[in-house]
CSV table of C-alpha atoms in Angstrom, one decimal:
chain,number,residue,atom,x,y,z
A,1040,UNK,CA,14.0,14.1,-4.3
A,1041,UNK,CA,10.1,15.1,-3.9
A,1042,UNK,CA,8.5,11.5,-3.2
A,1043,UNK,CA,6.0,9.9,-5.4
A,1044,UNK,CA,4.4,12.2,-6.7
A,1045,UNK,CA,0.2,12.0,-7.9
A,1046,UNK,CA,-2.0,14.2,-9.9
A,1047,UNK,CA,-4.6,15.4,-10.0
A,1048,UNK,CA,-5.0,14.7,-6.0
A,1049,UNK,CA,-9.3,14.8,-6.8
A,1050,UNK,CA,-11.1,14.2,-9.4
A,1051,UNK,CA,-15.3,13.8,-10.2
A,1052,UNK,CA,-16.3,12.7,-13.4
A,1053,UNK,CA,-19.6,11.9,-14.3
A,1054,UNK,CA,-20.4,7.6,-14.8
A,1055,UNK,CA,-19.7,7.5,-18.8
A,1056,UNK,CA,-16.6,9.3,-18.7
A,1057,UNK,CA,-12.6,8.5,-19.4
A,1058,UNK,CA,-9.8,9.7,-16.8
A,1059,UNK,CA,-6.7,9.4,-16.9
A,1060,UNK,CA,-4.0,9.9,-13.7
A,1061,UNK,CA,-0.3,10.5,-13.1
A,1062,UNK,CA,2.5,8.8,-11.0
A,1063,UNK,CA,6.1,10.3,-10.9
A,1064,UNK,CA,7.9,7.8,-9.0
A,1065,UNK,CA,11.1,8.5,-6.8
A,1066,UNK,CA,13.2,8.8,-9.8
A,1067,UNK,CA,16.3,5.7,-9.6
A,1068,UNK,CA,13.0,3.7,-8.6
A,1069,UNK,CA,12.6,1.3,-11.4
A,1070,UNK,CA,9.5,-0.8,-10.2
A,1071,UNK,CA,6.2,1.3,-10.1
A,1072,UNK,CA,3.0,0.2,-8.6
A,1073,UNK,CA,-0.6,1.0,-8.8
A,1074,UNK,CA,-3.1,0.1,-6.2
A,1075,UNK,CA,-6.8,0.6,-5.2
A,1076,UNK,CA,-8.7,1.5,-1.9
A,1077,UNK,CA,-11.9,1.9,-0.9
A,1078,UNK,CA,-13.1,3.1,2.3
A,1079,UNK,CA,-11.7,0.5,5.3
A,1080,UNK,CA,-9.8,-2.2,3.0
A,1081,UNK,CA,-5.7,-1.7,2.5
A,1082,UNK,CA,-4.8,-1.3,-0.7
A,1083,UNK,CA,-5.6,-3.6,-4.0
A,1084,UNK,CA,-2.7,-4.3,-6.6
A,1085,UNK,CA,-3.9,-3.5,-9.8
A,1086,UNK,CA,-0.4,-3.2,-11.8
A,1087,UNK,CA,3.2,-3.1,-11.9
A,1088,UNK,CA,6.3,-2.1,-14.4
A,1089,UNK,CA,9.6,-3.1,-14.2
A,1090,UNK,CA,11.2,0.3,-15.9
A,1091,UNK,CA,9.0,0.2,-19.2
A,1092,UNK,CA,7.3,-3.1,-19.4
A,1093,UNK,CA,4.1,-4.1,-17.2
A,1094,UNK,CA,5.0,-7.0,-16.1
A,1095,UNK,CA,1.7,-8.1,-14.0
A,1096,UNK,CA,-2.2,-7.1,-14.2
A,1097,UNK,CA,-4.7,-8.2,-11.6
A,1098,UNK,CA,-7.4,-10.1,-12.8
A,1099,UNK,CA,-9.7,-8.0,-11.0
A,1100,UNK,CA,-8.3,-4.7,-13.2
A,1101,UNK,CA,-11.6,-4.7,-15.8
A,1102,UNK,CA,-10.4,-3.9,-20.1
A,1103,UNK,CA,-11.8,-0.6,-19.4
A,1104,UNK,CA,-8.1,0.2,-17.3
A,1105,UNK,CA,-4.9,0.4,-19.2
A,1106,UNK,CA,-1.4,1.7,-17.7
A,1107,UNK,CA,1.7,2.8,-19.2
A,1108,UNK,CA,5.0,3.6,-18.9
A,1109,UNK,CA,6.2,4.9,-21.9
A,1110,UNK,CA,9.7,6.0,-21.1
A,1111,UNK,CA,10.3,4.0,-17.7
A,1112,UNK,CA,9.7,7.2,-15.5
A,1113,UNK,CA,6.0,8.4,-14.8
A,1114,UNK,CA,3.3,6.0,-15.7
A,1115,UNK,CA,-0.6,6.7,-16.4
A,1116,UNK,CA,-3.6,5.1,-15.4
A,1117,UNK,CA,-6.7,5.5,-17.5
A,1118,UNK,CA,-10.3,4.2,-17.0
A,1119,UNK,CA,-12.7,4.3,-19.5
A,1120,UNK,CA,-16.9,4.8,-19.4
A,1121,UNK,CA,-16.8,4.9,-15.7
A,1122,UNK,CA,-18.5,3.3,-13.3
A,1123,UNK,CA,-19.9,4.4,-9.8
A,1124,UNK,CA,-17.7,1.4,-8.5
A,1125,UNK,CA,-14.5,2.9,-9.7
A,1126,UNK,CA,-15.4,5.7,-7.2
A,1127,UNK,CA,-12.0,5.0,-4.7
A,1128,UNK,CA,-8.4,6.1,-4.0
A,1129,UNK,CA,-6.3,5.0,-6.7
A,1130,UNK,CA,-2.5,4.8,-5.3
A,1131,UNK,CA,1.2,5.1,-7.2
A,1132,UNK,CA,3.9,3.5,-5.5
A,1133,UNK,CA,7.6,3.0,-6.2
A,1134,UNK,CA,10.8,1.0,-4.9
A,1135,UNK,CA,14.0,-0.2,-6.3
A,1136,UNK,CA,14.4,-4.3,-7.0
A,1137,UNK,CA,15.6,-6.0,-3.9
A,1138,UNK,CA,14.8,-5.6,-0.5
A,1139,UNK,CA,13.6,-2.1,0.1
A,1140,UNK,CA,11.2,0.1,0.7
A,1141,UNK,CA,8.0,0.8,-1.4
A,1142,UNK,CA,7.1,4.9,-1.3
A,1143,UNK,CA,3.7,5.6,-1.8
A,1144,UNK,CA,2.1,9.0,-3.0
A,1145,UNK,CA,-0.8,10.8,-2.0
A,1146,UNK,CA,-3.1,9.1,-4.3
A,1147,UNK,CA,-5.9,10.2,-6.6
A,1148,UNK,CA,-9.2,10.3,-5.0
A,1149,UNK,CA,-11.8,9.3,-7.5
A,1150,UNK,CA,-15.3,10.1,-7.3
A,1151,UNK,CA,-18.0,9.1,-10.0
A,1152,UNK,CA,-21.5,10.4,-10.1
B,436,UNK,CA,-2.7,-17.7,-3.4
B,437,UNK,CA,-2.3,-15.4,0.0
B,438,UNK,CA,-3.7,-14.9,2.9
B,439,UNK,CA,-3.3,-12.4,5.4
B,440,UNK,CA,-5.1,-11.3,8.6
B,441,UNK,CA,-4.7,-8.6,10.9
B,442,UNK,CA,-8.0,-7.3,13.6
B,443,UNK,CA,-10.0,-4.8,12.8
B,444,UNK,CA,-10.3,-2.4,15.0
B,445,UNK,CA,-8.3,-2.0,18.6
B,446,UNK,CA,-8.9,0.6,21.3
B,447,UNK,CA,-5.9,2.0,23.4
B,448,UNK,CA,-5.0,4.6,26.1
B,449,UNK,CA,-2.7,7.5,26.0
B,450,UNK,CA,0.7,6.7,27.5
B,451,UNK,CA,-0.1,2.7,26.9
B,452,UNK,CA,1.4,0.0,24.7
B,453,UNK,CA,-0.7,-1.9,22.1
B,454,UNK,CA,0.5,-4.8,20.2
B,455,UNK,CA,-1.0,-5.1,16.7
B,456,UNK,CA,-0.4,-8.7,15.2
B,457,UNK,CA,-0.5,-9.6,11.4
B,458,UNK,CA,-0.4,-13.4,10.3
B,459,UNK,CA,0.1,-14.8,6.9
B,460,UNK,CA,0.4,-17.9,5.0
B,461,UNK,CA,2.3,-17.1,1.2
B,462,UNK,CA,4.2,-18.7,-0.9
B,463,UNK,CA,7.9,-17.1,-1.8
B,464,UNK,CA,7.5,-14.6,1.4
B,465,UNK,CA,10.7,-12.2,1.2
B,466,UNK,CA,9.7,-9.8,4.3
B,467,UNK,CA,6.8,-7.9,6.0
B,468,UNK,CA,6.5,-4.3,5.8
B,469,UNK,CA,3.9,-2.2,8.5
B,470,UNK,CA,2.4,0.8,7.0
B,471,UNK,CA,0.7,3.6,9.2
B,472,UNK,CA,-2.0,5.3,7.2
B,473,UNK,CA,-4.1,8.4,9.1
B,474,UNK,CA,-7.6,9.0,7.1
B,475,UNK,CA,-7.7,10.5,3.7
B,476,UNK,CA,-3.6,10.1,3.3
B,477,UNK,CA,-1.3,7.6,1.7
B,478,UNK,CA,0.2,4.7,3.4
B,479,UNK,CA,3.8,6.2,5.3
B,480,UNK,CA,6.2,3.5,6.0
B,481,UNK,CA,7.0,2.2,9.2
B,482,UNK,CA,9.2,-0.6,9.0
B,483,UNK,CA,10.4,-3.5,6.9
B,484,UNK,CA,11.9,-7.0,8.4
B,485,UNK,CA,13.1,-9.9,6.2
B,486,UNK,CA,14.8,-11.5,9.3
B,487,UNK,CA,13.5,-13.2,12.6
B,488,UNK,CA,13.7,-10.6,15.3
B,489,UNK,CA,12.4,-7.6,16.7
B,490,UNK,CA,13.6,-4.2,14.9
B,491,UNK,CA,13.1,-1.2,17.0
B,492,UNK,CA,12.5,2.5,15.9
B,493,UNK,CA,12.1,5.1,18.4
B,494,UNK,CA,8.2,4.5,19.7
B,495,UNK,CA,7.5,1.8,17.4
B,496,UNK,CA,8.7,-1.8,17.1
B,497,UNK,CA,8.0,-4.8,14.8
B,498,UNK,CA,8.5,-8.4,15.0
B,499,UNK,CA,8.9,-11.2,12.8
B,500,UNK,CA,8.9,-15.0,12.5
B,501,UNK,CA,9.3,-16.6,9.5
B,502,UNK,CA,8.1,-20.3,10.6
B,503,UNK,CA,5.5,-19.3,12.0
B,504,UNK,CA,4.4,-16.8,9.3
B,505,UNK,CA,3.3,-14.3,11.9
B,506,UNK,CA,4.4,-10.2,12.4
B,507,UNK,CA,3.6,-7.2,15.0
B,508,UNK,CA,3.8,-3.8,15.3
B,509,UNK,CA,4.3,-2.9,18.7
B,510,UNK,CA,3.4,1.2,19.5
B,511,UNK,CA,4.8,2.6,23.2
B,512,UNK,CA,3.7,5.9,24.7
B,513,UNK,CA,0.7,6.2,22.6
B,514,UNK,CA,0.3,9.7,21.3
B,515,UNK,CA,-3.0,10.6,20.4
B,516,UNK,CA,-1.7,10.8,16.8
B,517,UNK,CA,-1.1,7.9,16.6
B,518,UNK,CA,-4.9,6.9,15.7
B,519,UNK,CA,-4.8,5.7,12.0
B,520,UNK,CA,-5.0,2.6,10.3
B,521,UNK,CA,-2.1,0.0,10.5
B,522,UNK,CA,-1.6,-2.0,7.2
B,523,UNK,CA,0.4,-5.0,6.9
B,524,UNK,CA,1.9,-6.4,3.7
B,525,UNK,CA,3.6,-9.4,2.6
B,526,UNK,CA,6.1,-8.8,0.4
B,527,UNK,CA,7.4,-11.6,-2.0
B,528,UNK,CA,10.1,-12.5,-4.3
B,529,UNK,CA,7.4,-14.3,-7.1
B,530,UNK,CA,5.6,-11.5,-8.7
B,531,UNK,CA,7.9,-8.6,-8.8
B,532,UNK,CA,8.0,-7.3,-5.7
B,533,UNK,CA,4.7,-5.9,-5.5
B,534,UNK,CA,2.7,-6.0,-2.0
B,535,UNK,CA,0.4,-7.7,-0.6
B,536,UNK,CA,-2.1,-6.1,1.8
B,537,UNK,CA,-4.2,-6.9,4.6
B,538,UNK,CA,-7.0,-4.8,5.4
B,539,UNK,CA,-5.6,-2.8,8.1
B,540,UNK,CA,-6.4,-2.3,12.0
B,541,UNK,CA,-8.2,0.7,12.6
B,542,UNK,CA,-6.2,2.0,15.9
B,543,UNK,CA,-8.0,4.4,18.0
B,544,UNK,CA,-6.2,5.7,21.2
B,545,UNK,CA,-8.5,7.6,23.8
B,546,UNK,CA,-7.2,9.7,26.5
């Protein structure tokens, strides 16, 4: 067992631009998570899935973000036409139902110019 | 909705103790969890209590009570390593288990 597991770890893009990231949870871990941060705030929610369905989206998470889970294991995050204000660190994190612990991963740092 | 609150900053001294409180007001609360975080890295976890009570782990401690919807992470023998950001999060059974943050004290220890 490697962790969570993020890629890329940076990435620029200019404003305008679609990315997409990766998450491989822990892998018995059948809630995922994906959170925001910018520089001196903890982290945002933005999404999670319960194996394969998404069961919650922020309000603050814009049309131009979408996340799957196609298969219950790794999920994706894409953003579309960029802005500067997606520019943060954009975090994967995984735990099994119940109480236990939520593993994060290195996160994605995300820079638009 | 949720509220949580944590300082923003705290200064400490090699070898010293330091006490960093976290107090919330939720709705379905099922436990706390600290987080360390050092700059540029994910969130490593520290510790997780559902129950009333101090837990203890090595250097670090955490407290909880439920009724009074208040936490802390308690550090001894500070290690200059240990300056990073210290992240509380509510955890709750509404809303599938995702966490809620505060927005972390920024813990510098000085020699």
């Amino acid at each position: 067992d490697t962790g969570v597991s993020q890629n890329p770890r940076h990435k620029i893009t200019k404003r305008g631009q679609n990315v997409t990231f990766r998450c491989d949870p822990i892998s018995e871990h059948n809630r995922l998570y994906w959170y925001r941060q910018t520089l001196g705030q903890g982290p945002e929610f933005l999404t999670y899935f319960q194996n394969e369905a998404q069961l919650e989206k922020s309000r603050l998470l814009s049309d131009r973000f979408s996340a799957e889970r196609p298969k219950g294991s790794f999920s994706t995050l894409e953003i579309q036409r960029t802005e500067q204000g997606d520019s943060a660190m954009y975090l994967c994190a995984s735990r099994l139902a119940g109480n236990t612990e939520a593993f994060f991963g290195q996160g994605t740092r995300l820079t638009v110019v | 909705g949720q509220n949580i609150d944590q300082p923003t900053e705290m200064t400490a001294t090699e070898g010293a103790i330091v006490q960093i409180n976290c107090t919330y007001q939720t709705s379905g609360f099922n436990g706390l969890f600290w987080y360390q975080q050092h700059a540029g890295e994910a969130p490593t976890f520290l510790s997780y209590n559902v129950l009333d009570g101090l837990e203890e782990k090595g250097r670090f401690s955490s407290f909880l009570s439920r009724s009074k919807g208040y936490s802390y992470l308690l550090l001894k023998e500070l290690q200059m390593k240990d300056s990073a950001s210290y992240l509380c999060a509510v955890d709750r059974w509404l809303g599938g288990g995702k966490l809620i943050f505060g927005q972390g004290t920024e813990l510098s220890v000085k020699p």
